[in-house]
């Protein structure tokens, strides 16, 4: 009985990510193929659209490094933040992109914070301190790391884990289900 469960799970572990990637690529290709560009055949239209998009991203990125870019971004943020429904979507997506593109450079080290008696949570050092010497830590919510809490903690009230930022983020993003070490699928389904 356990053999077929293990085989089925092994097959899912390989096929589901491939199917998800195939679906996303297919959907994206379908969207790009319908872009109204006077180029045929559709594969060439998709290539042209991607090249134009990449050039546009680089041009805007270059503009943002200038003084004018900072002003434009500030004005855009102010205008969007005046619109109640759009404000939430804009700020959440901006934070998600900044987190994804910025990587883990700003998160310095994962730490364990005891929030209640015996309950520890994963937080990240930000490298900033308050005027009274407390460390500012970011305590993300799982599995959405773009939200969380900024907490001020005495340096003796947290414990450094010694693990990498990537390992700690993997654990948080997977809501505790992810394992950063490679494990055999068979181990997951072995009967005790």
mmCIF file of C-alpha atoms in Angstrom:
data_model
loop_
_atom_site.group_PDB
_atom_site.id
_atom_site.type_symbol
_atom_site.label_atom_id
_atom_site.label_comp_id
_atom_site.label_asym_id
_atom_site.label_seq_id
_atom_site.Cartn_x
_atom_site.Cartn_y
_atom_site.Cartn_z
ATOM 1 C CA UNK A 1 0.000 0.000 0.000
ATOM 2 C CA UNK A 2 2.790 2.430 0.922
ATOM 3 C CA UNK A 3 4.602 1.634 -2.342
ATOM 4 C CA UNK A 4 1.920 3.042 -4.610
ATOM 5 C CA UNK A 5 1.575 6.166 -2.424
ATOM 6 C CA UNK A 6 5.305 6.734 -2.670
ATOM 7 C CA UNK A 7 5.286 6.222 -6.456
ATOM 8 C CA UNK A 8 2.298 8.530 -6.881
ATOM 9 C CA UNK A 9 3.906 11.221 -4.699
ATOM 10 C CA UNK A 10 7.207 10.919 -6.580
ATOM 11 C CA UNK A 11 5.360 11.389 -9.848
ATOM 12 C CA UNK A 12 3.515 14.452 -8.510
ATOM 13 C CA UNK A 13 6.728 16.014 -7.247
ATOM 14 C CA UNK A 14 8.167 15.843 -10.764
ATOM 15 C CA UNK A 15 5.065 16.537 -12.873
ATOM 16 C CA UNK A 16 3.216 19.297 -10.995
ATOM 17 C CA UNK A 17 6.034 21.888 -11.191
ATOM 18 C CA UNK A 18 6.522 21.062 -14.890
ATOM 19 C CA UNK A 19 2.791 21.432 -15.569
ATOM 20 C CA UNK A 20 2.666 24.744 -13.726
ATOM 21 C CA UNK A 21 5.639 26.075 -15.696
ATOM 22 C CA UNK A 22 4.113 24.844 -18.982
ATOM 23 C CA UNK A 23 0.795 26.493 -18.118
ATOM 24 C CA UNK A 24 2.417 29.825 -17.233
ATOM 25 C CA UNK A 25 4.584 29.823 -20.375
ATOM 26 C CA UNK A 26 1.593 28.881 -22.543
ATOM 27 C CA UNK A 27 -0.592 31.594 -20.999
ATOM 28 C CA UNK A 28 2.142 34.215 -21.322
ATOM 29 C CA UNK A 29 2.803 33.231 -24.939
ATOM 30 C CA UNK A 30 -0.935 33.484 -25.698
ATOM 31 C CA UNK A 31 -1.093 36.949 -24.171
ATOM 32 C CA UNK A 32 1.987 38.173 -26.021
ATOM 33 C CA UNK A 33 0.824 36.691 -29.337
ATOM 34 C CA UNK A 34 -2.301 38.881 -29.221
ATOM 35 C CA UNK A 35 -0.378 42.143 -28.765
ATOM 36 C CA UNK A 36 -1.334 44.415 -31.661
ATOM 37 C CA UNK A 37 2.044 44.650 -33.361
ATOM 38 C CA UNK A 38 2.167 44.609 -37.152
ATOM 39 C CA UNK A 39 4.518 41.621 -37.260
ATOM 40 C CA UNK A 40 3.778 38.118 -38.500
ATOM 41 C CA UNK A 41 4.118 35.209 -37.698
ATOM 42 C CA UNK A 42 3.053 35.101 -33.994
ATOM 43 C CA UNK A 43 6.395 33.741 -32.679
ATOM 44 C CA UNK A 44 8.170 36.750 -34.192
ATOM 45 C CA UNK A 45 5.484 39.045 -32.700
ATOM 46 C CA UNK A 46 6.161 37.553 -29.259
ATOM 47 C CA UNK A 47 9.918 38.057 -29.680
ATOM 48 C CA UNK A 48 9.477 41.686 -30.776
ATOM 49 C CA UNK A 49 7.108 42.351 -27.849
ATOM 50 C CA UNK A 50 9.595 40.879 -25.365
ATOM 51 C CA UNK A 51 12.483 42.911 -26.785
ATOM 52 C CA UNK A 52 10.448 46.141 -26.652
ATOM 53 C CA UNK A 53 9.371 45.362 -23.068
ATOM 54 C CA UNK A 54 12.941 44.689 -21.936
ATOM 55 C CA UNK A 55 14.155 47.911 -23.571
ATOM 56 C CA UNK A 56 11.316 49.839 -21.906
ATOM 57 C CA UNK A 57 12.226 48.378 -18.497
ATOM 58 C CA UNK A 58 15.881 49.341 -18.952
ATOM 59 C CA UNK A 59 14.956 52.864 -20.127
ATOM 60 C CA UNK A 60 12.671 53.460 -17.137
ATOM 61 C CA UNK A 61 15.245 51.930 -14.798
ATOM 62 C CA UNK A 62 17.884 54.291 -16.138
ATOM 63 C CA UNK A 63 15.509 57.243 -15.723
ATOM 64 C CA UNK A 64 14.852 56.252 -12.093
ATOM 65 C CA UNK A 65 18.575 56.618 -11.302
ATOM 66 C CA UNK A 66 18.427 60.306 -12.208
ATOM 67 C CA UNK A 67 17.114 63.186 -10.112
ATOM 68 C CA UNK A 68 14.154 63.523 -12.462
ATOM 69 C CA UNK A 69 13.311 59.848 -11.945
ATOM 70 C CA UNK A 70 13.104 60.310 -8.175
ATOM 71 C CA UNK A 71 10.725 63.218 -8.643
ATOM 72 C CA UNK A 72 8.587 61.265 -11.138
ATOM 73 C CA UNK A 73 8.395 58.275 -8.795
ATOM 74 C CA UNK A 74 7.435 60.507 -5.864
ATOM 75 C CA UNK A 75 4.679 62.214 -7.841
ATOM 76 C CA UNK A 76 3.391 58.862 -9.125
ATOM 77 C CA UNK A 77 3.333 57.442 -5.577
ATOM 78 C CA UNK A 78 1.480 60.514 -4.296
ATOM 79 C CA UNK A 79 -1.130 60.364 -7.062
ATOM 80 C CA UNK A 80 -1.777 56.631 -6.687
ATOM 81 C CA UNK A 81 -1.930 56.882 -2.885
ATOM 82 C CA UNK A 82 -4.840 59.325 -3.225
ATOM 83 C CA UNK A 83 -7.025 56.629 -4.834
ATOM 84 C CA UNK A 84 -8.420 54.388 -2.053
ATOM 85 C CA UNK A 85 -8.795 50.991 -3.789
ATOM 86 C CA UNK A 86 -5.825 51.326 -6.097
ATOM 87 C CA UNK A 87 -3.520 52.397 -3.273
ATOM 88 C CA UNK A 88 -3.573 48.940 -1.659
ATOM 89 C CA UNK A 89 -2.918 47.063 -4.910
ATOM 90 C CA UNK A 90 -0.190 49.482 -6.013
ATOM 91 C CA UNK A 91 1.708 49.452 -2.714
ATOM 92 C CA UNK A 92 1.434 45.676 -2.275
ATOM 93 C CA UNK A 93 2.655 44.962 -5.805
ATOM 94 C CA UNK A 94 5.439 47.542 -5.513
ATOM 95 C CA UNK A 95 6.623 45.978 -2.256
ATOM 96 C CA UNK A 96 6.436 42.480 -3.752
ATOM 97 C CA UNK A 97 8.538 43.509 -6.752
ATOM 98 C CA UNK A 98 11.046 45.331 -4.549
ATOM 99 C CA UNK A 99 11.347 42.230 -2.367
ATOM 100 C CA UNK A 100 11.710 39.890 -5.347
ATOM 101 C CA UNK A 101 14.131 42.070 -7.323
ATOM 102 C CA UNK A 102 16.046 43.372 -4.328
ATOM 103 C CA UNK A 103 16.606 39.838 -3.172
ATOM 104 C CA UNK A 104 17.737 39.261 0.352
ATOM 105 C CA UNK A 105 20.500 41.864 0.468
ATOM 106 C CA UNK A 106 18.715 44.137 2.934
ATOM 107 C CA UNK A 107 17.820 41.298 5.300
ATOM 108 C CA UNK A 108 21.076 40.785 7.161
ATOM 109 C CA UNK A 109 20.644 37.677 9.290
ATOM 110 C CA UNK A 110 17.802 35.446 10.437
ATOM 111 C CA UNK A 111 17.184 35.372 14.177
ATOM 112 C CA UNK A 112 14.771 33.671 16.552
ATOM 113 C CA UNK A 113 12.634 35.934 18.726
ATOM 114 C CA UNK A 114 10.711 34.550 21.694
ATOM 115 C CA UNK A 115 7.382 36.334 21.349
ATOM 116 C CA UNK A 116 5.516 34.520 24.116
ATOM 117 C CA UNK A 117 6.732 32.099 26.739
ATOM 118 C CA UNK A 118 8.308 29.225 24.794
ATOM 119 C CA UNK A 119 7.074 30.380 21.353
ATOM 120 C CA UNK A 120 9.810 31.414 18.932
ATOM 121 C CA UNK A 121 9.356 33.170 15.591
ATOM 122 C CA UNK A 122 11.759 33.764 12.706
ATOM 123 C CA UNK A 123 12.726 37.396 12.185
ATOM 124 C CA UNK A 124 15.441 39.160 10.206
ATOM 125 C CA UNK A 125 17.928 41.805 11.281
ATOM 126 C CA UNK A 126 17.570 45.013 9.294
ATOM 127 C CA UNK A 127 20.848 46.587 10.371
ATOM 128 C CA UNK A 128 19.036 49.571 11.907
ATOM 129 C CA UNK A 129 18.860 50.560 15.574
ATOM 130 C CA UNK A 130 16.605 52.838 17.579
ATOM 131 C CA UNK A 131 17.953 55.788 19.554
ATOM 132 C CA UNK A 132 17.841 53.731 22.748
ATOM 133 C CA UNK A 133 19.930 50.892 21.250
ATOM 134 C CA UNK A 134 17.242 48.376 20.342
ATOM 135 C CA UNK A 135 17.617 46.390 17.131
ATOM 136 C CA UNK A 136 14.968 46.802 14.448
ATOM 137 C CA UNK A 137 13.893 43.355 13.246
ATOM 138 C CA UNK A 138 11.490 42.444 10.466
ATOM 139 C CA UNK A 139 9.086 39.687 11.525
ATOM 140 C CA UNK A 140 7.452 38.442 8.283
ATOM 141 C CA UNK A 141 4.096 36.727 8.069
ATOM 142 C CA UNK A 142 3.965 33.341 6.359
ATOM 143 C CA UNK A 143 3.690 32.644 3.494
ATOM 144 C CA UNK A 144 3.476 36.286 2.328
ATOM 145 C CA UNK A 145 6.795 37.870 3.281
ATOM 146 C CA UNK A 146 5.766 41.262 1.902
ATOM 147 C CA UNK A 147 3.759 41.778 5.082
ATOM 148 C CA UNK A 148 4.833 41.504 8.663
ATOM 149 C CA UNK A 149 5.907 43.552 11.625
ATOM 150 C CA UNK A 150 8.868 45.768 12.389
ATOM 151 C CA UNK A 151 9.737 45.134 16.012
ATOM 152 C CA UNK A 152 12.187 46.864 18.327
ATOM 153 C CA UNK A 153 14.048 44.278 20.382
ATOM 154 C CA UNK A 154 16.786 44.459 22.988
ATOM 155 C CA UNK A 155 19.942 42.766 21.620
ATOM 156 C CA UNK A 156 19.824 40.106 24.350
ATOM 157 C CA UNK A 157 16.193 39.171 23.557
ATOM 158 C CA UNK A 158 16.846 37.355 20.288
ATOM 159 C CA UNK A 159 19.068 34.487 19.243
ATOM 160 C CA UNK A 160 21.034 34.291 15.996
ATOM 161 C CA UNK A 161 20.360 31.065 14.113
ATOM 162 C CA UNK A 162 23.493 30.787 12.003
ATOM 163 C CA UNK A 163 21.447 29.759 8.963
ATOM 164 C CA UNK A 164 21.416 31.618 5.675
ATOM 165 C CA UNK A 165 18.800 34.213 4.805
ATOM 166 C CA UNK A 166 17.693 32.029 1.873
ATOM 167 C CA UNK A 167 17.079 29.008 4.135
ATOM 168 C CA UNK A 168 15.041 31.050 6.605
ATOM 169 C CA UNK A 169 13.025 32.684 3.805
ATOM 170 C CA UNK A 170 12.322 29.264 2.283
ATOM 171 C CA UNK A 171 10.902 28.105 5.591
ATOM 172 C CA UNK A 172 8.719 31.226 5.948
ATOM 173 C CA UNK A 173 7.531 31.258 2.306
ATOM 174 C CA UNK A 174 6.524 27.604 2.474
ATOM 175 C CA UNK A 175 4.616 28.238 5.735
ATOM 176 C CA UNK A 176 6.936 25.824 7.497
ATOM 177 C CA UNK A 177 6.369 22.972 5.058
ATOM 178 C CA UNK A 178 9.448 23.582 2.941
ATOM 179 C CA UNK A 179 12.687 21.864 3.715
ATOM 180 C CA UNK A 180 15.847 23.574 2.624
ATOM 181 C CA UNK A 181 17.818 20.340 2.565
ATOM 182 C CA UNK A 182 17.402 17.823 -0.221
ATOM 183 C CA UNK A 183 15.344 14.879 0.982
ATOM 184 C CA UNK A 184 14.218 11.772 -0.762
ATOM 185 C CA UNK A 185 10.484 11.717 -1.473
ATOM 186 C CA UNK A 186 10.426 8.187 -0.132
ATOM 187 C CA UNK A 187 11.323 9.481 3.360
ATOM 188 C CA UNK A 188 8.231 11.658 3.376
ATOM 189 C CA UNK A 189 5.869 8.726 2.933
ATOM 190 C CA UNK A 190 7.542 5.967 4.932
ATOM 191 C CA UNK A 191 5.347 4.372 7.554
ATOM 192 C CA UNK A 192 6.626 4.559 11.110
#
